[in-house]
Coordinates of C-alpha atoms and ligand atoms in Angstrom, one line a residue:
X1 CA 63.3 44.9 -265.3
X2 CA 59.5 44.9 -266.0
X3 CA 60.2 44.4 -269.7
X4 CA 61.6 40.9 -268.9
X5 CA 58.5 39.8 -266.7
X6 CA 56.3 41.4 -269.8
X7 CA 58.2 39.1 -272.4
X8 CA 57.8 36.1 -270.2
X9 CA 54.0 36.6 -270.1
X10 CA 53.6 36.9 -273.9
X11 CA 55.8 33.8 -274.4
X12 CA 53.7 31.9 -271.8
X13 CA 50.5 33.2 -273.7
X14 CA 51.8 32.4 -277.1
X15 CA 52.8 28.6 -275.9
X16 CA 49.3 28.2 -273.9
X17 CA 47.2 29.1 -276.9
X18 CA 44.6 29.5 -274.5
X19 CA 41.4 30.5 -276.7
X20 CA 38.7 30.1 -274.1
X21 CA 38.6 30.3 -270.1
X22 CA 41.1 31.7 -267.9
X23 CA 44.3 30.8 -266.0
X24 CA 45.0 31.7 -262.5
X25 CA 48.3 32.0 -261.0
X26 CA 48.1 32.3 -257.2
X27 CA 51.4 33.0 -255.2
X28 CA 50.3 31.2 -252.2
X29 CA 48.8 32.2 -248.4
X30 CA 50.6 32.6 -245.4
X31 CA 50.4 29.3 -243.4
X32 CA 50.0 30.3 -239.8
X33 CA 52.3 29.0 -237.2
X34 CA 49.6 27.4 -234.5
X35 CA 49.6 29.1 -231.0
X36 CA 51.2 32.4 -232.6
X37 CA 49.9 35.3 -234.6
X38 CA 52.7 34.5 -237.0
X39 CA 52.9 32.6 -240.1
X40 CA 55.6 30.3 -241.3
X41 CA 58.3 31.6 -243.7
X42 CA 56.7 32.8 -246.9
X43 CA 58.0 31.5 -250.1
X44 CA 55.9 32.6 -253.4
X45 CA 55.3 29.8 -256.1
X46 CA 57.8 29.8 -258.6
X47 CA 55.2 30.0 -261.2
X48 CA 53.7 33.3 -260.0
X49 CA 57.4 35.0 -259.2
X50 CA 58.4 33.9 -262.7
X51 CA 55.6 35.2 -264.5
X52 CA 54.8 38.6 -262.6
X53 CA 58.3 39.6 -261.1
X54 CA 56.2 39.6 -257.4
X55 CA 56.7 37.5 -254.4
X56 CA 54.1 38.6 -252.2
X57 CA 51.5 36.5 -250.3
X58 CA 47.9 36.3 -251.2
X59 CA 48.1 37.6 -254.9
X60 CA 46.7 36.1 -258.0
X61 CA 48.1 36.8 -261.5
X62 CA 45.1 36.0 -263.9
X63 CA 45.1 35.6 -267.7
X64 CA 42.0 36.1 -270.1
X65 CA 43.0 35.7 -273.7
X66 CA 40.5 38.5 -274.4
X67 CA 42.1 41.1 -272.1
X68 CA 45.6 40.0 -271.3
X69 CA 46.8 40.1 -267.8
X70 CA 45.9 41.1 -264.7
X71 CA 47.4 41.2 -260.8
X72 CA 45.1 40.7 -258.0
X73 CA 47.5 42.0 -255.2
X74 CA 46.5 41.4 -251.5
X75 CA 46.1 45.0 -249.7
X76 CA 46.9 45.1 -246.0
X77 CA 44.4 45.4 -243.7
X78 CA 44.6 48.0 -240.7
X79 CA 45.2 45.0 -238.4
X80 CA 47.9 43.7 -240.5
X81 CA 49.3 47.0 -241.2
X82 CA 49.8 47.5 -237.2
X83 CA 51.2 43.9 -236.7
X84 CA 53.4 43.1 -240.0
X85 CA 53.6 46.1 -241.8
X86 CA 51.9 47.6 -245.1
X87 CA 51.6 45.8 -248.7
X88 CA 53.2 47.6 -251.7
X89 CA 51.3 50.4 -253.2
X90 CA 49.3 48.8 -256.3
X91 CA 51.1 51.7 -258.5
X92 CA 54.4 50.6 -257.6
X93 CA 53.5 46.9 -258.3
X94 CA 52.3 47.8 -261.7
X95 CA 55.5 49.6 -262.2
X96 CA 57.7 46.9 -261.0
X97 CA 55.5 43.8 -263.0
X98 CA 54.6 46.0 -266.2
X99 CA 51.1 44.8 -265.5
X100 CA 48.8 47.8 -266.1
X101 CA 45.8 46.2 -264.2
X102 CA 46.9 45.7 -260.8
X103 CA 43.9 45.4 -258.5
X104 CA 43.1 44.6 -255.1
X105 CA 42.4 40.8 -254.4
X106 CA 38.7 41.9 -253.4
X107 CA 38.1 42.6 -257.0
X108 CA 38.7 39.0 -258.0
X109 CA 35.2 37.5 -257.2
X110 CA 33.7 40.1 -259.4
X111 CA 36.3 39.3 -262.1
X112 CA 35.5 35.7 -262.0
X113 CA 31.7 36.0 -261.7
X114 CA 32.1 37.8 -265.0
X115 CA 33.7 34.9 -266.6
X116 CA 31.2 32.2 -265.2
X117 CA 31.0 28.8 -266.7
X118 CA 34.4 29.2 -268.3
X119 CA 37.1 26.6 -267.9
X120 CA 39.6 27.7 -265.0
X121 CA 42.9 26.6 -265.1
X122 CA 44.9 26.8 -261.7
X123 CA 48.6 26.8 -262.0
X124 CA 51.1 28.2 -259.3
X125 CA 50.0 27.6 -255.8
X126 CA 46.9 25.3 -255.6
X127 CA 46.0 26.3 -252.1
X128 CA 43.2 28.9 -253.9
X129 CA 41.4 25.5 -254.3
X130 CA 41.0 24.9 -250.7
X131 CA 41.4 28.2 -249.3
X132 CA 39.6 30.5 -251.7
X133 CA 38.4 33.2 -249.3
X134 CA 42.2 33.5 -248.6
X135 CA 42.1 35.3 -251.9
X136 CA 38.8 37.2 -250.9
X137 CA 36.8 34.8 -253.1
X138 CA 34.1 34.2 -250.4
X139 CA 31.6 31.9 -252.5
X140 CA 34.0 30.1 -255.0
X141 CA 31.3 27.2 -255.5
X142 CA 28.8 29.5 -256.2
X143 CA 30.9 31.1 -258.9
X144 CA 30.7 27.6 -260.7
X145 CA 34.2 27.3 -261.9
X146 CA 35.0 24.8 -264.3
X147 CA 38.2 23.9 -263.0
X148 CA 40.0 22.5 -266.0
X149 CA 42.8 20.1 -264.4
X150 CA 44.4 18.6 -267.8
X151 CA 44.4 22.2 -269.1
X152 CA 46.1 23.3 -265.8
X153 CA 48.8 20.6 -266.2
X154 CA 49.7 21.5 -269.7
X155 CA 50.1 25.4 -269.0
X156 CA 52.3 24.6 -266.0
X157 CA 54.6 22.1 -268.1
X158 CA 54.8 25.0 -270.7
X159 CA 56.1 27.3 -267.9
X160 CA 58.5 24.7 -266.3
X161 CA 59.9 24.4 -269.9
X162 CA 60.3 28.0 -270.0
X163 CA 61.6 28.3 -266.3
X164 CA 64.5 25.9 -267.1
X165 CA 66.3 28.2 -269.4
X166 CA 67.6 31.2 -267.3
X167 CA 68.4 34.4 -268.7
X168 CA 71.0 36.8 -267.9
X169 CA 69.3 38.3 -265.1
X170 CA 68.6 35.1 -263.6
X171 CA 71.9 34.0 -264.0
X172 CA 73.3 37.1 -262.2
X173 CA 71.1 36.5 -259.2
X174 CA 72.3 32.9 -259.2
X175 CA 76.0 34.0 -259.1
X176 CA 74.9 36.3 -255.9
X177 CA 73.3 33.5 -254.5
X178 CA 76.4 31.3 -254.9
X179 CA 78.7 33.9 -253.6
X180 CA 76.6 34.3 -250.6
X181 CA 76.9 30.6 -250.1
X182 CA 80.7 30.7 -250.4
X183 CA 80.9 33.2 -247.5
X184 CA 78.8 31.3 -245.3
X185 CA 80.6 27.7 -246.1
X186 CA 83.8 29.4 -245.6
X187 CA 82.8 30.5 -242.3
X188 CA 81.9 27.0 -241.7
X189 CA 85.1 25.4 -243.1
X190 CA 87.0 27.6 -240.6
X191 CA 84.8 27.6 -237.6
X192 CA 83.9 23.8 -237.2
X193 CA 85.5 22.1 -234.2
X194 CA 84.9 19.5 -231.8
X195 CA 82.5 20.4 -228.8
X196 CA 80.4 22.9 -231.1
X197 CA 76.9 21.8 -231.8
X198 CA 75.6 21.4 -235.0
X199 CA 73.1 24.0 -234.6
X200 CA 76.1 26.5 -233.5
X201 CA 77.8 25.4 -237.0
X202 CA 74.7 26.2 -238.9
X203 CA 74.2 29.7 -237.2
X204 CA 77.7 30.6 -238.4
X205 CA 77.0 29.4 -241.8
X206 CA 73.6 31.1 -242.1
X207 CA 75.2 34.3 -240.5
X208 CA 77.7 34.3 -243.3
X209 CA 75.0 34.0 -245.9
X210 CA 73.2 37.0 -244.5
X211 CA 76.0 39.2 -244.1
X212 CA 76.8 38.4 -247.8
X213 CA 73.3 39.9 -249.1
X214 CA 71.2 36.9 -248.8
X215 CA 67.7 37.3 -247.2
X216 CA 66.7 33.7 -246.7
X217 CA 68.4 30.2 -246.8
X218 CA 67.0 28.3 -250.2
X219 CA 65.9 25.5 -248.0
X220 CA 66.5 24.2 -244.4
X221 CA 70.2 23.7 -243.8
X222 CA 71.4 20.2 -243.4
X223 CA 74.2 19.8 -240.9
X224 CA 74.7 16.1 -240.0
X225 CA 77.7 15.3 -237.8
X226 CA 79.1 11.7 -237.5
X227 CA 76.2 9.5 -238.2
X228 CA 73.7 12.0 -238.6
X229 CA 75.6 12.7 -242.0
X230 CA 73.9 9.5 -243.3
X231 CA 70.3 11.3 -242.9
X232 CA 69.9 12.9 -246.4
X233 CA 68.0 15.9 -245.1
X234 CA 69.1 16.0 -241.7
X235 CA 67.8 19.0 -239.6
X236 CA 71.1 20.3 -237.3
X237 CA 70.6 19.2 -233.5
X238 CA 72.3 20.0 -230.3
X239 CA 74.9 17.2 -231.0
X240 CA 78.3 18.2 -230.5
X241 CA 80.8 17.5 -233.3
X242 CA 83.3 15.1 -232.3
X243 CA 87.0 14.7 -233.3
X244 CA 87.7 12.0 -235.7
X245 CA 84.3 12.1 -237.5
X246 CA 82.9 14.0 -240.6
X247 CA 80.5 16.8 -240.6
X248 CA 78.2 17.2 -243.4
X249 CA 76.7 20.4 -244.7
X250 CA 74.3 21.1 -247.3
X251 CA 73.0 24.8 -247.0
X252 CA 72.4 27.3 -249.9
X253 CA 71.8 31.0 -249.7
X254 CA 68.9 32.4 -251.9
X255 CA 68.9 35.8 -253.6
X256 CA 65.7 37.5 -254.5
X257 CA 64.1 34.1 -254.6
X258 CA 66.9 32.3 -256.7
X259 CA 68.6 29.5 -254.9
X260 CA 72.0 28.2 -254.6
X261 CA 72.4 24.7 -253.0
X262 CA 76.0 23.5 -251.8
X263 CA 77.3 20.6 -249.9
X264 CA 80.5 20.4 -248.6
X265 CA 81.9 17.7 -246.2
X266 CA 84.8 17.8 -244.1
X267 CA 86.8 16.4 -240.8
X268 CA 85.9 17.8 -237.6
X269 CA 89.8 17.5 -237.0
X270 CA 92.3 19.2 -239.4
X271 CA 92.4 16.3 -241.7
X272 CA 90.7 13.5 -243.5
X273 CA 92.0 10.2 -241.9
X274 CA 92.2 6.4 -243.1
X275 CA 88.6 5.4 -245.1
X276 CA 87.1 9.0 -244.6
X277 CA 90.0 10.1 -247.0
X278 CA 89.5 7.4 -249.6
X279 CA 85.8 7.8 -249.7
X280 CA 85.9 11.6 -249.9
X281 CA 88.4 11.3 -253.0
X282 CA 86.2 8.8 -254.4
X283 CA 83.1 11.1 -254.3
X284 CA 85.2 14.0 -255.4
X285 CA 86.5 12.3 -258.5
X286 CA 82.9 11.2 -259.2
X287 CA 81.3 14.6 -258.8
X288 CA 84.4 15.9 -260.9
X289 CA 83.6 13.7 -263.8
X290 CA 80.0 14.2 -263.7
X291 CA 80.6 18.1 -264.1
X292 CA 83.4 17.7 -266.7
X293 CA 80.4 15.6 -268.5
X294 CA 78.1 18.6 -268.3
X295 CA 77.4 20.1 -271.9
X296 CA 74.1 20.9 -274.1
X297 CA 72.5 17.8 -275.4
X298 CA 73.8 15.2 -272.7
X299 CA 71.2 13.4 -271.2
X300 CA 71.4 14.1 -267.2
X301 CA 70.3 10.6 -266.8
X302 CA 73.2 9.3 -268.5
X303 CA 75.3 11.6 -266.2
X304 CA 73.6 9.8 -263.3
X305 CA 74.1 6.4 -264.5
X306 CA 78.0 7.0 -265.1
X307 CA 78.1 8.4 -261.9
X308 CA 76.3 5.6 -260.2
X309 CA 78.8 3.1 -262.1
X310 CA 81.9 5.2 -261.1
X311 CA 80.7 5.0 -257.5
X312 CA 80.1 1.2 -257.4
X313 CA 83.5 0.7 -259.0
X314 CA 85.2 2.7 -256.4
X315 CA 83.4 0.9 -253.4
X316 CA 84.5 -2.5 -255.1
X317 CA 87.8 -1.2 -255.0
X318 CA 87.7 -0.2 -251.3
X319 CA 86.4 -3.9 -250.3
X320 CA 82.9 -2.4 -249.4
X321 CA 80.8 -3.8 -252.6
X322 CA 81.6 -7.1 -254.2
X323 CA 81.5 -8.1 -258.0
X324 CA 81.2 -6.5 -261.4
X325 CA 80.3 -2.6 -261.4
X326 CA 78.3 -2.8 -264.2
X327 CA 76.2 -5.6 -262.8
X328 CA 75.7 -3.8 -259.4
X329 CA 74.5 -0.6 -260.9
X330 CA 72.2 -3.1 -263.3
X331 CA 70.9 -4.5 -260.1
X332 CA 70.5 -1.0 -258.3
X333 CA 73.1 -2.3 -255.5
X334 CA 75.0 1.0 -255.5
X335 CA 71.9 2.5 -254.2
X336 CA 72.4 1.1 -250.9
X337 CA 75.1 3.5 -250.5
X338 CA 74.0 6.2 -252.9
X339 CA 70.2 6.3 -252.8
X340 CA 69.3 9.6 -254.5
X341 CA 69.7 11.3 -257.9
X342 CA 72.9 13.0 -259.1
X343 CA 71.2 16.3 -258.4
X344 CA 68.1 18.5 -259.9
X345 CA 67.6 21.7 -261.8
X346 CA 67.9 24.7 -259.6
X347 CA 66.5 28.3 -259.9
X348 CA 63.4 29.7 -258.4
X349 CA 63.0 26.3 -256.3
X350 CA 65.5 24.5 -254.8
X351 CA 64.4 21.4 -256.9
X352 CA 63.5 23.7 -259.8
X353 CA 61.4 22.9 -263.1
X354 CA 62.9 19.5 -263.8
X355 CA 60.9 16.4 -264.1
X356 CA 60.9 14.1 -267.2
X357 CA 61.1 15.5 -270.8
X358 CA 57.5 15.2 -272.2
X359 CA 56.6 11.6 -273.3
X360 CA 59.0 10.1 -270.4
X361 CA 57.8 8.5 -267.3
X362 CA 59.6 8.4 -264.0
X363 CA 61.0 5.3 -263.0
X364 CA 60.7 3.5 -259.8
X365 CA 63.6 1.8 -259.6
X366 CA 65.6 1.8 -256.3
X367 CA 68.7 3.3 -258.0
X368 CA 66.4 6.0 -260.4
X369 CA 63.4 7.1 -258.3
X370 CA 64.9 10.2 -256.7
X371 CA 66.4 11.3 -260.0
X372 CA 64.7 14.6 -260.2
X373 CA 65.6 15.5 -263.8
X374 CA 65.2 13.1 -266.8
X375 CA 66.1 15.4 -269.9
X376 CA 68.7 16.5 -272.3
X377 CA 70.8 19.4 -271.0
X378 CA 70.6 22.5 -272.6
X379 CA 72.5 26.2 -272.7
X380 CA 70.9 28.3 -269.8
X381 CA 70.0 25.3 -267.4
X382 CA 71.4 25.1 -264.1
X383 CA 71.6 21.5 -262.3
X384 CA 73.1 20.5 -259.0
X385 CA 75.8 17.7 -259.4
X386 CA 75.8 16.1 -255.8
X387 CA 76.9 12.4 -255.7
X388 CA 77.3 10.9 -252.2
X389 CA 78.3 7.9 -250.2
X390 CA 76.4 7.4 -247.1
X391 CA 76.2 4.4 -244.5
X392 CA 72.4 4.5 -243.9
X393 CA 71.3 2.1 -240.9
X394 CA 68.0 2.1 -242.4
X395 CA 69.0 0.6 -245.5
X396 CA 71.7 -1.4 -244.6
X397 CA 70.3 -3.4 -241.7
X398 CA 67.1 -4.2 -243.6
X399 CA 66.8 -7.9 -243.4
X400 CA 65.2 -7.8 -247.1
X401 CA 68.1 -5.7 -248.7
X402 CA 70.7 -7.9 -246.8
X403 CA 69.2 -10.8 -248.6
X404 CA 68.6 -9.4 -252.1
X405 CA 72.1 -8.0 -252.1
X406 CA 73.9 -10.8 -250.3
X407 CA 76.5 -11.3 -252.7
X408 CA 77.0 -7.5 -253.5
X409 CA 78.3 -6.2 -250.5
X410 CA 80.9 -6.9 -247.9
X411 CA 78.5 -7.1 -245.0
X412 CA 80.6 -7.9 -242.1
X413 CA 82.9 -4.5 -243.4
X414 CA 79.7 -2.6 -243.8
X415 CA 78.5 -3.5 -240.2
X416 CA 81.6 -1.9 -238.8
X417 CA 80.8 1.3 -240.8
X418 CA 77.3 2.2 -239.7
X419 CA 78.2 5.0 -237.5
X420 CA 80.2 6.6 -240.2
X421 CA 77.6 9.0 -241.7
X422 CA 77.8 10.2 -245.2
X423 CA 79.9 12.3 -247.5
X424 CA 78.3 14.4 -250.5
X425 CA 79.8 17.1 -252.3
X426 CA 77.4 19.3 -254.1
X427 CA 78.1 22.5 -256.8
X428 CA 75.7 24.1 -259.0
X429 CA 76.3 24.0 -262.7
X430 CA 75.4 26.3 -265.5
X431 CA 75.0 24.6 -268.9
X432 CA 76.7 26.9 -271.5
X433 CA 76.6 26.7 -275.1
X434 CA 80.0 24.9 -275.0
X435 CA 80.2 23.0 -271.7
X436 CA 79.7 24.1 -268.1
X437 CA 80.2 26.8 -265.7
X438 CA 80.6 26.0 -262.2
X439 CA 78.6 28.8 -260.2
X440 CA 80.0 27.6 -257.0
X441 CA 83.5 26.7 -258.0
X442 CA 84.9 29.4 -255.3
X443 CA 83.9 27.2 -252.3
X444 CA 86.9 24.9 -251.9
X445 CA 86.5 21.0 -252.2
X446 CA 89.7 19.6 -253.0
X447 CA 91.5 17.7 -250.2
X448 CA 94.4 19.9 -250.0
X449 CA 92.1 23.2 -249.8
X450 CA 89.7 22.0 -247.4
X451 CA 92.6 20.6 -245.1
X452 CA 94.4 24.0 -245.3
X453 CA 91.0 25.9 -244.0
X454 CA 90.7 23.3 -241.6
X455 CA 94.0 23.6 -240.3
X456 CA 93.9 27.6 -240.4
X457 CA 90.6 27.6 -238.3
X458 CA 91.8 25.4 -235.9
X459 CA 95.1 27.2 -235.4
X460 CA 97.3 24.5 -236.3
Ligands
LIG501 N1 69.9 20.5 -250.7 C1 68.7 19.7 -250.5 C2 68.4 18.6 -251.7 O1 69.0 19.0 -252.8 O2 67.3 18.1 -251.8
MN502 MN1 70.5 19.6 -254.2

């Protein structure tokens, strides 16, 4: 294991080509919860985790081209040991990271003092610049750091590029995360029923993750029943599921920092009925053809555009949109019903090291501004494929949008569907040398498989 992290650090240093100055990669500080003695759930910055292999709060991985790498690790105080537990012994951290110099953060000030006046690139968690004292640096300004933001941006971009390609060990963790997600989603698919609250469903799903070896969720679970399914990041409430409605569950387990990100949408009853069925089938077809298009060299943006076109086409056929699908997509009209991107990169972050390929700029078009990756796919990348169709009152009742798209939508039809909610189907896809491997393929999504599970769960 430590060899893996050492190889990453060597590669990063090689790409960085830093001749003068130092690089600091903080993990992040605990964020206190007001009115308690506790902190929010801690998630180490992915750049720190990736390069060190450690995920503890209050640590700084430091690089000086003359002497190599040092890990400054937080050593728990007596009070912290009483209330929250001990920190890992420094020798153990040295063995696990492969970094010979693991020092308490109390030594960081002196280390920086010895490099006074040199450029400092801070990547990782930038909270070091706002709360240096949290890392044991009492007098940051007095150290006269020459914070070089342009350098930091270049170094961070180099680490992002490295992080996009997952190695065997990372893929193994992502498979474990996918398996834990499966356990949770299967529980949800079986247990959901009318009268159960969104929160109760969330609890069952997350219990499935944790029983299957996950230590935390990769992101706040999204459980939206009925109209709530149209809120893209809906936090579950005490609303009860109602027969005749759909429930959208976007929830993923995390294993050793690696995320899975899965969405399934299903009926509260045993079967998809009427328009729900047609819309589900459309989203599923779009999702499956996007997955079939995943291959090295393929532009992720092209997959998004194709999916948008297919969704617009389907919505025209269902009488919800009007016009020529290519023109509708050209005008971003499809984004009224699909206002997010096809997906994103996945790894140590749920929205992992994606962004634009160097030299490209993000688009602010209605139909493209939430496309979180604009780059050609390559072997080892893991991306989500998550098209959806939603009836979002915020967009569909906007007088401005209704005027721009007056001719593009069958508005009287849409007015009757404003409480329908949304449908999203999301899987995690590993780009292989020849095509794609769906890491979450064991989580049912065909109409038949979902209906069979629903019927079994409801005892029908
Ligand atoms: N699963 C949440 C997201 O992709 O934004
Ligand atoms: Mn996602």
